XYZ file of C-alpha atoms in Angstrom:
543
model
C 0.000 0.000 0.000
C 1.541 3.441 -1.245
C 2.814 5.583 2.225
C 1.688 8.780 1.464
C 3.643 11.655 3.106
C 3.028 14.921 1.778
C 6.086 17.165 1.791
C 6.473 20.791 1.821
C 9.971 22.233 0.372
C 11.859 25.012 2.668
C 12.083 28.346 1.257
C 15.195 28.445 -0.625
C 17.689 31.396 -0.189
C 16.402 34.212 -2.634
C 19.291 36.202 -4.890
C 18.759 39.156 -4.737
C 21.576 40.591 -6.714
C 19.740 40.346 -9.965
C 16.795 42.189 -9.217
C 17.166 45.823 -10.506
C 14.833 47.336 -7.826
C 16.974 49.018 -4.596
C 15.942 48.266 -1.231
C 13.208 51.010 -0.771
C 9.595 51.418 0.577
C 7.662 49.526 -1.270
C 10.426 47.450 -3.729
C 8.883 44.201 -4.377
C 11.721 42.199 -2.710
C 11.208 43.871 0.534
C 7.363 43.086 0.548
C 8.290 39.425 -0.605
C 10.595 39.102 2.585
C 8.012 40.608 4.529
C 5.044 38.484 3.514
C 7.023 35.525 4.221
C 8.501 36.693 7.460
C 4.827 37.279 8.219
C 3.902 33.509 7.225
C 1.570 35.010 4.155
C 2.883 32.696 0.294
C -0.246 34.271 -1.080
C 1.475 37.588 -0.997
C 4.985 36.701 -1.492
C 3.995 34.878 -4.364
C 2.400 38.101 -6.065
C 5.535 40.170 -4.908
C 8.077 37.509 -6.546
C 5.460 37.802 -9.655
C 6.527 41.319 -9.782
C 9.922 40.861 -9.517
C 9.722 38.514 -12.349
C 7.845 40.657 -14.565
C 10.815 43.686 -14.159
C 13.676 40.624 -13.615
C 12.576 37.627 -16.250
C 16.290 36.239 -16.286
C 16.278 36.563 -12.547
C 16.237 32.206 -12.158
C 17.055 32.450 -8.358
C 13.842 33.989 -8.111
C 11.971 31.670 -10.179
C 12.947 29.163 -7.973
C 11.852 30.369 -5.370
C 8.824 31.473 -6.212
C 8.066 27.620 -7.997
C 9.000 26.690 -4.152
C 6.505 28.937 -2.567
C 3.765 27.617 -5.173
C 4.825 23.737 -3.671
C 4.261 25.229 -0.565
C 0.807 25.924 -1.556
C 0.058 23.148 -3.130
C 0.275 23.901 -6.526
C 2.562 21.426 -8.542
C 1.340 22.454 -12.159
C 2.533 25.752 -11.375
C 5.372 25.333 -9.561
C 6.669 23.070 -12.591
C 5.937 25.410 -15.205
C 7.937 27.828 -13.442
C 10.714 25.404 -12.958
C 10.978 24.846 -16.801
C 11.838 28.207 -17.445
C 15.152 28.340 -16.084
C 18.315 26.801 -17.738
C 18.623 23.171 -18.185
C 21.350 22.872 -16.035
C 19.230 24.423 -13.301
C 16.444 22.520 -13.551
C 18.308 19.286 -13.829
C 20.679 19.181 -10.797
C 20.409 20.123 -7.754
C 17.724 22.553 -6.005
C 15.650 22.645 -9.500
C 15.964 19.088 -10.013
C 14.071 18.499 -5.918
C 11.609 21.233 -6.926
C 10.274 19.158 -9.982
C 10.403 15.939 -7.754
C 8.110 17.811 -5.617
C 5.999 18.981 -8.285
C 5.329 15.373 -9.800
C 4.641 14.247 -6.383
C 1.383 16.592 -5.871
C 0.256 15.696 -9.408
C 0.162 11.895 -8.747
C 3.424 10.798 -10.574
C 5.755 9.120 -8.181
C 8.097 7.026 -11.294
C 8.625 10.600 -13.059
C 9.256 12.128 -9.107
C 11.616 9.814 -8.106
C 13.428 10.444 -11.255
C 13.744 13.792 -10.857
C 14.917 12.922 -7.509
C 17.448 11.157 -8.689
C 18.977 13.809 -10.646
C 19.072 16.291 -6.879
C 22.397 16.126 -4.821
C 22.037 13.179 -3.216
C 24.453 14.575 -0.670
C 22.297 17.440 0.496
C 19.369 16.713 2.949
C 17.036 18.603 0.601
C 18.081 15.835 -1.960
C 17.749 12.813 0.085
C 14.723 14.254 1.578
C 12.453 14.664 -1.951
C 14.061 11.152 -2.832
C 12.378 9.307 0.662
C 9.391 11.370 -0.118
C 9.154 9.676 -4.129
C 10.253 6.336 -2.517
C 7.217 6.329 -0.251
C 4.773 7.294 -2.882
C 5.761 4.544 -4.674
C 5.326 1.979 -1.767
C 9.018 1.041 -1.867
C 9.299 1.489 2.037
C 12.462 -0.262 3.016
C 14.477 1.489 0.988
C 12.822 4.486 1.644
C 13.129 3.710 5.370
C 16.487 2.700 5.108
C 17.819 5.905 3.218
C 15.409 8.057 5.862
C 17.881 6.666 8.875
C 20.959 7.325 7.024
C 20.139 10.836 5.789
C 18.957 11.782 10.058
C 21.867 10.110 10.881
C 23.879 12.170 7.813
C 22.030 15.534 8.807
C 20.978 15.189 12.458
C 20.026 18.558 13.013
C 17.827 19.017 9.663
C 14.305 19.736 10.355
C 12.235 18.462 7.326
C 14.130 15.152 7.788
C 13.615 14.665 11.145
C 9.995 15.824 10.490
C 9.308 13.175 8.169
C 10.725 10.162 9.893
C 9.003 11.296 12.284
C 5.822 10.698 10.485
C 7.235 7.618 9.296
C 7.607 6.255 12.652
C 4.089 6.942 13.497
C 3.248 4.696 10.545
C 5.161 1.682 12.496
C 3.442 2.547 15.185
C 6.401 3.480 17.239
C 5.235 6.638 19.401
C 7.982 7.030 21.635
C 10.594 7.527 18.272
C 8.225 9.984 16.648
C 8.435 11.757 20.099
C 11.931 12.196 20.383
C 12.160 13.004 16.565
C 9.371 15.974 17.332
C 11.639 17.340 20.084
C 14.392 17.471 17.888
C 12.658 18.827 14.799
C 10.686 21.217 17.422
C 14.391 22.468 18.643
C 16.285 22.171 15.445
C 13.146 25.155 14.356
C 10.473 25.858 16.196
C 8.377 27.750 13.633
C 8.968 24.846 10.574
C 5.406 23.642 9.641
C 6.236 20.068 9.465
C 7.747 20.158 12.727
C 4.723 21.704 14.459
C 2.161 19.826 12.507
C 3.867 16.581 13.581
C 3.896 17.689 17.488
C 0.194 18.829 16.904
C -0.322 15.123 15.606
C 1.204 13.943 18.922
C -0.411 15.809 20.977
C -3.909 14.376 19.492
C -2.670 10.843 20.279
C -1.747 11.879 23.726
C -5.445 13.874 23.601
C -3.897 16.847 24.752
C -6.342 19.117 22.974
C -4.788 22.260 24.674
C -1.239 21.322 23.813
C -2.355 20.515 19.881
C -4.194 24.171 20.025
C -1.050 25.875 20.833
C 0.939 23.456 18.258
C -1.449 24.521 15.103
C -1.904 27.793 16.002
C 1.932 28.709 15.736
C 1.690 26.540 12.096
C -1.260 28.949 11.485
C 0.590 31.732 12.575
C 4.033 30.793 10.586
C 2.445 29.773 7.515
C -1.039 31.941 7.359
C -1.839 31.029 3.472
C -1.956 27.219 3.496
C -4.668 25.830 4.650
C -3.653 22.352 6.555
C -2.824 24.174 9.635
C -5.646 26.040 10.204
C -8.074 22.976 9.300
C -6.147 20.896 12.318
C -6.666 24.495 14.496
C -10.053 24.459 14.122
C -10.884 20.892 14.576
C -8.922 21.223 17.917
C -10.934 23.823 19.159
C -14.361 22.121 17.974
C -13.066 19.212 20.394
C -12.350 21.607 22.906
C -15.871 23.483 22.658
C -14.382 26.354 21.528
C -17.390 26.728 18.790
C -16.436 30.624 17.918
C -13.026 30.604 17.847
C -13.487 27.193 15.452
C -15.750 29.107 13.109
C -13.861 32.616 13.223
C -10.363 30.228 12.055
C -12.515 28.644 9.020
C -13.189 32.040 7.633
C -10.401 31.775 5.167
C -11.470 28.590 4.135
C -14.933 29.439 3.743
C -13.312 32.208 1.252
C -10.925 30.771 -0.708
C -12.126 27.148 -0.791
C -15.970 26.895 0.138
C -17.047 23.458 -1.108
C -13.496 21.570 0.575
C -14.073 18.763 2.166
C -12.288 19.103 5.090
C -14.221 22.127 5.521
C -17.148 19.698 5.535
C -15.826 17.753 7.687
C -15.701 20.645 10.099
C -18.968 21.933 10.338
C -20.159 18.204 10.711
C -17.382 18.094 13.810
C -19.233 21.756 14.953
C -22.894 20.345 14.644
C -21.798 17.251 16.400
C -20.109 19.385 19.271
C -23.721 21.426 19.481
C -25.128 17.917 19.725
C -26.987 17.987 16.424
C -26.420 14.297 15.087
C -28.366 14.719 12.357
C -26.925 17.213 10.677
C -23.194 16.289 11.361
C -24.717 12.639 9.800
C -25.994 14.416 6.840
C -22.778 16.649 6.152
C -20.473 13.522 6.619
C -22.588 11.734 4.443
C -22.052 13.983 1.521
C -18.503 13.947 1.775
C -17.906 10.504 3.118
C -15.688 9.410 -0.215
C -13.253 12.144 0.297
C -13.556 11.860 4.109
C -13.291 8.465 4.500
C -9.063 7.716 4.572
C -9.290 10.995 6.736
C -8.592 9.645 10.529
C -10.168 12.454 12.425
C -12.864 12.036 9.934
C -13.101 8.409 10.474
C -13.255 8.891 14.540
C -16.327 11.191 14.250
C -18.231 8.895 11.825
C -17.273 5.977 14.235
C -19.031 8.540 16.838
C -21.976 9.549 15.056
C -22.541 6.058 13.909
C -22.631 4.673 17.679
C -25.009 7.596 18.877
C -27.292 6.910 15.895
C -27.795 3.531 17.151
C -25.756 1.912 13.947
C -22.870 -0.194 15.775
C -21.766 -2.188 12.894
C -21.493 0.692 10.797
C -19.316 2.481 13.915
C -17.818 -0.670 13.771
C -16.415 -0.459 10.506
C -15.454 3.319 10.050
C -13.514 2.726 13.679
C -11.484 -0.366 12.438
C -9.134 1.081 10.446
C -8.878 4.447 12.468
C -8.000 2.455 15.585
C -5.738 -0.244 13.033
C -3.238 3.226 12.883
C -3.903 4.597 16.499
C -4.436 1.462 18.431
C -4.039 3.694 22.338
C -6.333 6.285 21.143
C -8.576 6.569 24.419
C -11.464 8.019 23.125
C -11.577 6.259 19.793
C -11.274 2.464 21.355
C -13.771 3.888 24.113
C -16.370 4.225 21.135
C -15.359 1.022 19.472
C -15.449 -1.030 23.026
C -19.175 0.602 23.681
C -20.094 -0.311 19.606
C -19.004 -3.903 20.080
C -20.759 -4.164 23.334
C -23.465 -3.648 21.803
C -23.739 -6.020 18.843
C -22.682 -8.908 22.025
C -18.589 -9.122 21.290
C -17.702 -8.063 24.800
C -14.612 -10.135 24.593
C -13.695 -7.940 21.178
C -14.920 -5.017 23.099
C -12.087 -5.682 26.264
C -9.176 -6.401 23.798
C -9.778 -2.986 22.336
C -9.768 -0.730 25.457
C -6.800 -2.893 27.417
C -3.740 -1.146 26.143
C -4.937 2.034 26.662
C -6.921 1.027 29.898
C -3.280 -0.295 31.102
C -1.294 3.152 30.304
C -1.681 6.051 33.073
C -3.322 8.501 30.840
C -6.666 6.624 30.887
C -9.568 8.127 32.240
C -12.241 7.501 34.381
C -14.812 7.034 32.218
C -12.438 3.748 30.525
C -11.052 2.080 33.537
C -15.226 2.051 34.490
C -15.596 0.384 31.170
C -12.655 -1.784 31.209
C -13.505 -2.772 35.212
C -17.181 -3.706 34.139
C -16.067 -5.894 31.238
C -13.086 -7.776 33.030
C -15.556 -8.626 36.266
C -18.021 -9.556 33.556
C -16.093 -12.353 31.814
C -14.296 -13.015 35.184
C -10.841 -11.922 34.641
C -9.052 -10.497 36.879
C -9.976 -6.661 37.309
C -6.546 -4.156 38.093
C -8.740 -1.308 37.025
C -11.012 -1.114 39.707
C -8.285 0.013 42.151
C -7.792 2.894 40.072
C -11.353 4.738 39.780
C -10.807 5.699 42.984
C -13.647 6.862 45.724
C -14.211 10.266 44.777
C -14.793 11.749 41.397
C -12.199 13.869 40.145
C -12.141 17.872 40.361
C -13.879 19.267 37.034
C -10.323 21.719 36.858
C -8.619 18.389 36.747
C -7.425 18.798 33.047
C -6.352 22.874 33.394
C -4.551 21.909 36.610
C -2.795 18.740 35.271
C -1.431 21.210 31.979
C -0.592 23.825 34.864
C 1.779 20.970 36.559
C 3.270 20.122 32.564
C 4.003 23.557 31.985
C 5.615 24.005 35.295
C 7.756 21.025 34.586
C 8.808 22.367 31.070
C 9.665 25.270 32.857
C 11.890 22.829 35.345
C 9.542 24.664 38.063
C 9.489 21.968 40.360
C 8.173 23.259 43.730
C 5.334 24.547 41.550
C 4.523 20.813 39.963
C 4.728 19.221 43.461
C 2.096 21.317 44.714
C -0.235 20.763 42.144
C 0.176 16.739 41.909
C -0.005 17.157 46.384
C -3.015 18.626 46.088
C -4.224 16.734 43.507
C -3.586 13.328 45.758
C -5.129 15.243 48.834
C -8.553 15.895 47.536
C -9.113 12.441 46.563
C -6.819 11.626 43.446
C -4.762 8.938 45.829
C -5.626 6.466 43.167
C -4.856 8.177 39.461
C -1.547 6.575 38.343
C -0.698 9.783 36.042
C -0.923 12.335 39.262
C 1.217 9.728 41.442
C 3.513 8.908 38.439
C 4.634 12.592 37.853
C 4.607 13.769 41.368
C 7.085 11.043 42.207
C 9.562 12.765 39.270
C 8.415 16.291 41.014
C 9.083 14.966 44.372
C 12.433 13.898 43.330
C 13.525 16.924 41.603
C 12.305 18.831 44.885
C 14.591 16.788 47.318
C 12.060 14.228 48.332
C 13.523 11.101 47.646
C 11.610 8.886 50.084
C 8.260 10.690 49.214
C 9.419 10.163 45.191
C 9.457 6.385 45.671
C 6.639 5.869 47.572
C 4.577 7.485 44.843
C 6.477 5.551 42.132
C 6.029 1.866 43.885
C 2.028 2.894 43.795
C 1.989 3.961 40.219
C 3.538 0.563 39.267
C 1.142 -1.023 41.057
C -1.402 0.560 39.289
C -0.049 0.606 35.556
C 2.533 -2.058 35.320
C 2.518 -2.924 32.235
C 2.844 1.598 31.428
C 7.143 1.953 30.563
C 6.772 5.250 31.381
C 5.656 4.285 34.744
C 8.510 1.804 35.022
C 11.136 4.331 34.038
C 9.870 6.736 36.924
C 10.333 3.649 39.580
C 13.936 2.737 38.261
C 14.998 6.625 37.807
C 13.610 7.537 41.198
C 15.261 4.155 42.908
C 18.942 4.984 40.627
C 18.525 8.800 41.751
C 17.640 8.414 45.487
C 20.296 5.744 46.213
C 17.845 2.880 46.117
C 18.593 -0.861 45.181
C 20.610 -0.270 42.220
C 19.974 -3.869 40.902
C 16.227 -3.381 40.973
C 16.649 -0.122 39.845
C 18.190 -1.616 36.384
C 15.564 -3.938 36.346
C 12.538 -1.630 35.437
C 14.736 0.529 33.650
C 15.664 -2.652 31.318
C 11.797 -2.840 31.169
C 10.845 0.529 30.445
C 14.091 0.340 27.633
C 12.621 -2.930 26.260
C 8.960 -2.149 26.280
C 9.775 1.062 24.438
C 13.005 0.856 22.566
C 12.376 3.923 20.639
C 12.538 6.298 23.620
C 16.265 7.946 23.897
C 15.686 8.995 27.184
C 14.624 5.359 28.811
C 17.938 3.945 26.651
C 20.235 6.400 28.799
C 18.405 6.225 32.192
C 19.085 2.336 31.280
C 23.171 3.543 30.557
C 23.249 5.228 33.972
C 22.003 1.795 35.991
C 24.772 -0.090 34.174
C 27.225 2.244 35.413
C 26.057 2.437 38.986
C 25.585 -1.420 38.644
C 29.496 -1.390 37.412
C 28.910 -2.476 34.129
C 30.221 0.699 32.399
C 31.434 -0.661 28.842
C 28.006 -1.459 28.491
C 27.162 1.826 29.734
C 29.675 3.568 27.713
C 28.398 2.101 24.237
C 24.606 2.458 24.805
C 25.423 6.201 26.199
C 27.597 6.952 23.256
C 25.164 5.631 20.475
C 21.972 7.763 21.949
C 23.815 11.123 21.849
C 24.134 10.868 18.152
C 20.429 11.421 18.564
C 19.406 13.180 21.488
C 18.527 16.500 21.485
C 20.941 19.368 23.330
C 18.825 18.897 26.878
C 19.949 15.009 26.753
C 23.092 15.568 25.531
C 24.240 17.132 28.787
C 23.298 14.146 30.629
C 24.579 11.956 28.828
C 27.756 13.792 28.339
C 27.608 14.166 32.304
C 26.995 10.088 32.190
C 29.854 9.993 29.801
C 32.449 11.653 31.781
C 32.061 9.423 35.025
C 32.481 6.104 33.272
C-alpha cells in the first residue's frame, strides 16, 4: 500500500543581486521578505510575480517562487515555473528536488523519483524529496532505510527529522516519533512540518490544549496554506471552543468553500452542538473524500454509535483504531459499539492497552472494570477509579503541573500533583507517576518512591511508569539492581525512547557495568537532542 507523506519544500535562499529594484519602501523584494517573514505565500507569491515581470532572467527567483507555489500546493505551477530556467538548473540540484516535488502533488511518483534522482544526493534537501518519491511509490524499506541514514547524515535538519518522524508513526512506534518531534521542534520551532507533527502527537496523547497551541503557531508561521488552520479548528471544535473554530474557518470558507475538510468541520461543529443529524448528513455527503481521513473516520465511528448503527461504527472505527491502536477516546467508542452487537470479549481487547497506560480516564477504567468482572478476569482497574470523582479543573490543573515542569519549576509541579492526591486523586496513576519525578527533583527522595512503587502497582505494564520507579530508585540511592531492572523494562517495552535507553546507561554504570554503559550512552547522543546531551555527556564523563 503506497505511504503517502506529503512534503512541503523550505524556502530556498532568494538572490537578490539580480533584481534591478533598490531596497526602498515599497520594492517588491522587501514586501516578498516581509510576507514571508509574516507567514503570508499568497502575498509573497504576487511580490516575486513582480519581480519577475521587471527581472525575467532573474532564475534564483523563479525558484523560489516555484518553491513557494509547492508550498501551496500547486505542482502544475510550480513546474511550469521550474521549466523556465536553464537546463542545467532545472536538472541538478535545487531545481531538479523542486520538480520531484511537483510530480509528487500531481500523482506521478516514477517521473518524481526520477527527478529525484537527478538532486544532490548529498544534500538533505536531496535525500529528503528522494524518501518522499520512494514512499509514494510503496518502496518502504528502501525508503526507510535511506530516511535513517540521511537523520543520521544531517541530524540537526528539520524536514528530515519531520518526516521520519511521520514515518515512525506509521510503524506505530510513538515514543521515536516523540523524540524526533523534540528534535525537529528544537532544530526550528516555527517549521510547519515540525509543528504539525507535534500537533499530531499531541492528538494521540489527547492533549487538545497542547495541539491548540501546536497549530496555532503553524497557522501563525504559515497563514496562506490551509492544513494548519483545518487541524486548528478541529482542535478547538473538540475543545468546545465553537467561535473561535468558526472565526479560524473564515479563510477557508473564502478561498475554498465546497473543501471537504471544511465539511468535515462543520459536521465536527454540529456534532459538538449535539446535532447528530446534521453532522450525519454533512459527513454523508462527503464521506468518499472523508473516509481515509482519521479524524474524519473517529467522528463517523461517533456519530454512527449515537445513531444507534454499531456495525457501521464498527467499521469506520477499524481502520482508524488499526493506525492509532491507544487512542482513548476512539477504542472507548469502538469497546461501547461492540458491546453492543454482544462481542464483549472484542470489546475488552480494544480498550486494554490504553486502559493499562496512566493517561486513561475515568470514564475507561469504568468500562474496562465492568467488562473484566463480567467475563471473570481479573480486574486491576477497579483500584484505580478511585472513591471520589475527580475535580472538574482536573485537566487545566494537570497542563498547569506540565508547563511548570517544562519550565523545570518543580516546587510549583509538586504542589499541584499534592493537592491533587489530597482531595481524593490517591488512586490516578498519572498524578502519582509525575509527582514522584516532582518529588524527586524537589529533594524528596523517600516521598518520590513511595509514589512511584504505587503507580507501578497501578499501571505495570505503562514503561513510562517503570522508568519513573527505576529513575527515582537509581537517583535516590535505592537498590541499584532493581533499579536496572525496570529501567531494562521501560528500555525494552519502548526501545524507541532515547531517554529510557540512557536512564538504562546510567544503571549499568552504577551497577558497574560501564562498557556497556559507555556504548549504549555513546550511540543515543548521536540522537538526542541538546537537553539530553548534557546528561549523557555528564553520564559519559564518570564512566
Amino acid at each position: 500500500m503506497k505511504n503517502r507523506l506529503f512534503l512541503s519544500l523550505a524556502i530556498v535562499p532568494l538572490a537578490l543581486g539580480t533584481a534591478s529594484c533598490g531596497w526602498v519602501s515599497g520594492d517588491p523584494v522587501v514586501e516578498a521578505e516581509t510576507a514571508l517573514a509574516e507567514g503570508d505565500l499568497g502575498a509573497a507569491r504576487v511580490h516575486l510575480l513582480a519581480i519577475l515581470k521587471e527581472t525575467p532572467d532573474d532564475h534564483q527567483t523563479r525558484l523560489r517562487y516555484a518553491d513557494i507555489m509547492l508550498e501551496l500546493g500547486d505542482g502544475i505551477a510550480a513546474q511550469a515555473a521550474v521549466e523556465q530556467v536553464p537546463v542545467v538548473m532545472r536538472e541538478s540540484g535545487v531545481g531538479a528536488a523542486l520538480m520531484s516535488r511537483a510530480m509528487l502533488l500531481q500523482d506521478k511518483p516514477d517521473e518524481a523519483l526520477a527527478w529525484a534522482e537527478k538532486a544532490d544526493s548529498s544534500t538533505a534537501l536531496g535525500q529528503w524529496v528522494r524518501i518522499g518519491a520512494l514512499l509514494a511509490l510503496g518502496q518502504t524499506e528502501p525508503a526507510f532505510a535511506l530516511a535513517d541514514d540521511a537523520v543520521a547524515a544531517h541530524p540537526d535538519d528539520v524536514r528530515l527529522l519531520a518526516l521520519r518522524g511521520e514515518m515512525a508513526l506509521t510503524e506505530r512506534k510513538v515514543e521515536l516519533a516523540n523524540s524526533l518531534s523534540a528534535r525537529a521542534l528544537e532544530a526550528d520551532g516555527k517549521d510547519l512540518n515540525a509543528l504539525m507533527l507535534a500537533g499530531r502527537l499531541d492528538l494521540l496523547r489527547e492533549d487538545f490544549e497542547a495541539a491548540e497551541q501546536h497549530y496555532a503557531q503553524a497557522v501563525s508561521a504559515n497563514s496562506s496554506i490551509l492544513g494548519p488552520r483545518l487541524s486548528l479548528a478541529a482542535v478547538q471544535a473538540d475543545l468546545g471552543k465553537l467561535y473561535e473554530a468558526a472565526e479560524t474557518l473564515k479563510v477557508l470558507r473564502e478561498t475554498a468553500p465546497n473543501h471537504p475538510m471544511g465539511m468535515f468541520l462543520d459536521a465536527k461543529l454540529a456534532f459538538v452542538r449535539g446535532d447528530l443529524d446534521t453532522a450525519h448528513q454533512i459527513m454523508q455527503a462527503g464521506e468518499g473524500a472523508l473516509r481515509k481521513v482519521p479524524a474524519a473516520q473517529l467522528l463517523m465511528g461517533e456519530i454512527a454509535h449515537l445513531r444507534g448503527s454499531h456495525e457501521q461504527s464498527i467499521a469506520f472505527l477499524r481502520p482508524f483504531l488499526r493506525d492509532n491502536p491507544g487512542h482513548v477516546q476512539g477504542a472507548t467508542v469502538m469497546a461501547q459499539a461492540l458491546l453492543a452487537v454482544g462481542e464483549t470479549d472484542k470489546a475488552l481487547s480494544t480498550i486494554e492497552i490504553p486502559a493499562s497506560r496512566a493517561v486513561a480516564g475515568p470514564q475507561m477504567l469504568a468500562l474496562a472494570s465492568r467488562l473484566s468482572q463480567q467475563l471473570g478476569r481479573d480486574d486491576p482497574y477497579a483500584a484505580r477509579l478511585g472513591k471520589v470523582s475527580p475535580p472538574e479543573d482536573l485537566s487545566s490543573r494537570l497542563a498547569a503541573a506540565d508547563r511548570a515542569i517544562g519550565r523545570s519549576e518543580w516546587a510549583e509541579a509538586r504542589d499541584i500533583y499534592a493537592g491533587l492526591r489530597d482531595e481524593g486523586l490517591e488512586a490516578n496513576a498519572l498524578v502519582l507517576n509525575n509527582g514522584a519525578i516532582a518529588e524527586l527533583n524537589t529533594g524528596n527522595s523517600s516521598e518520590a518512591v513511595q509514589l512511584a512503587r504505587r503507580a507501578i502497582a497501578l499501571t505495570p505494564g505503562d514503561p513510562f511508569v517503570m522508568d519513573t520507579l527505576g529513575w527515582v530508585l537509581l537517583q535516590s540511592g535505592g537498590d541499584k539492581k532493581e533499579a536496572l531492572a525496570w529501567l531494562g523494562k521501560a528500555k525494552d517495552a519502548a526501545p524507541g525512547n532515547l531517554e529510557f535507553r540512557w536512564h538504562y546507561a546510567a544503571a549499568l554504570a552504577a551497577n558497574g557495568r560501564r562498557a556497556e554503559a559507555r556504548e549504549i550512552a555513546s550511540g543515543v547522543r548521536e540522537f538526542a537532542d541538546a537537553a539530553q546531551r548534557k546528561h549523557i555527556d555528564d553520564l559519559l564523563s564518570k564512566i
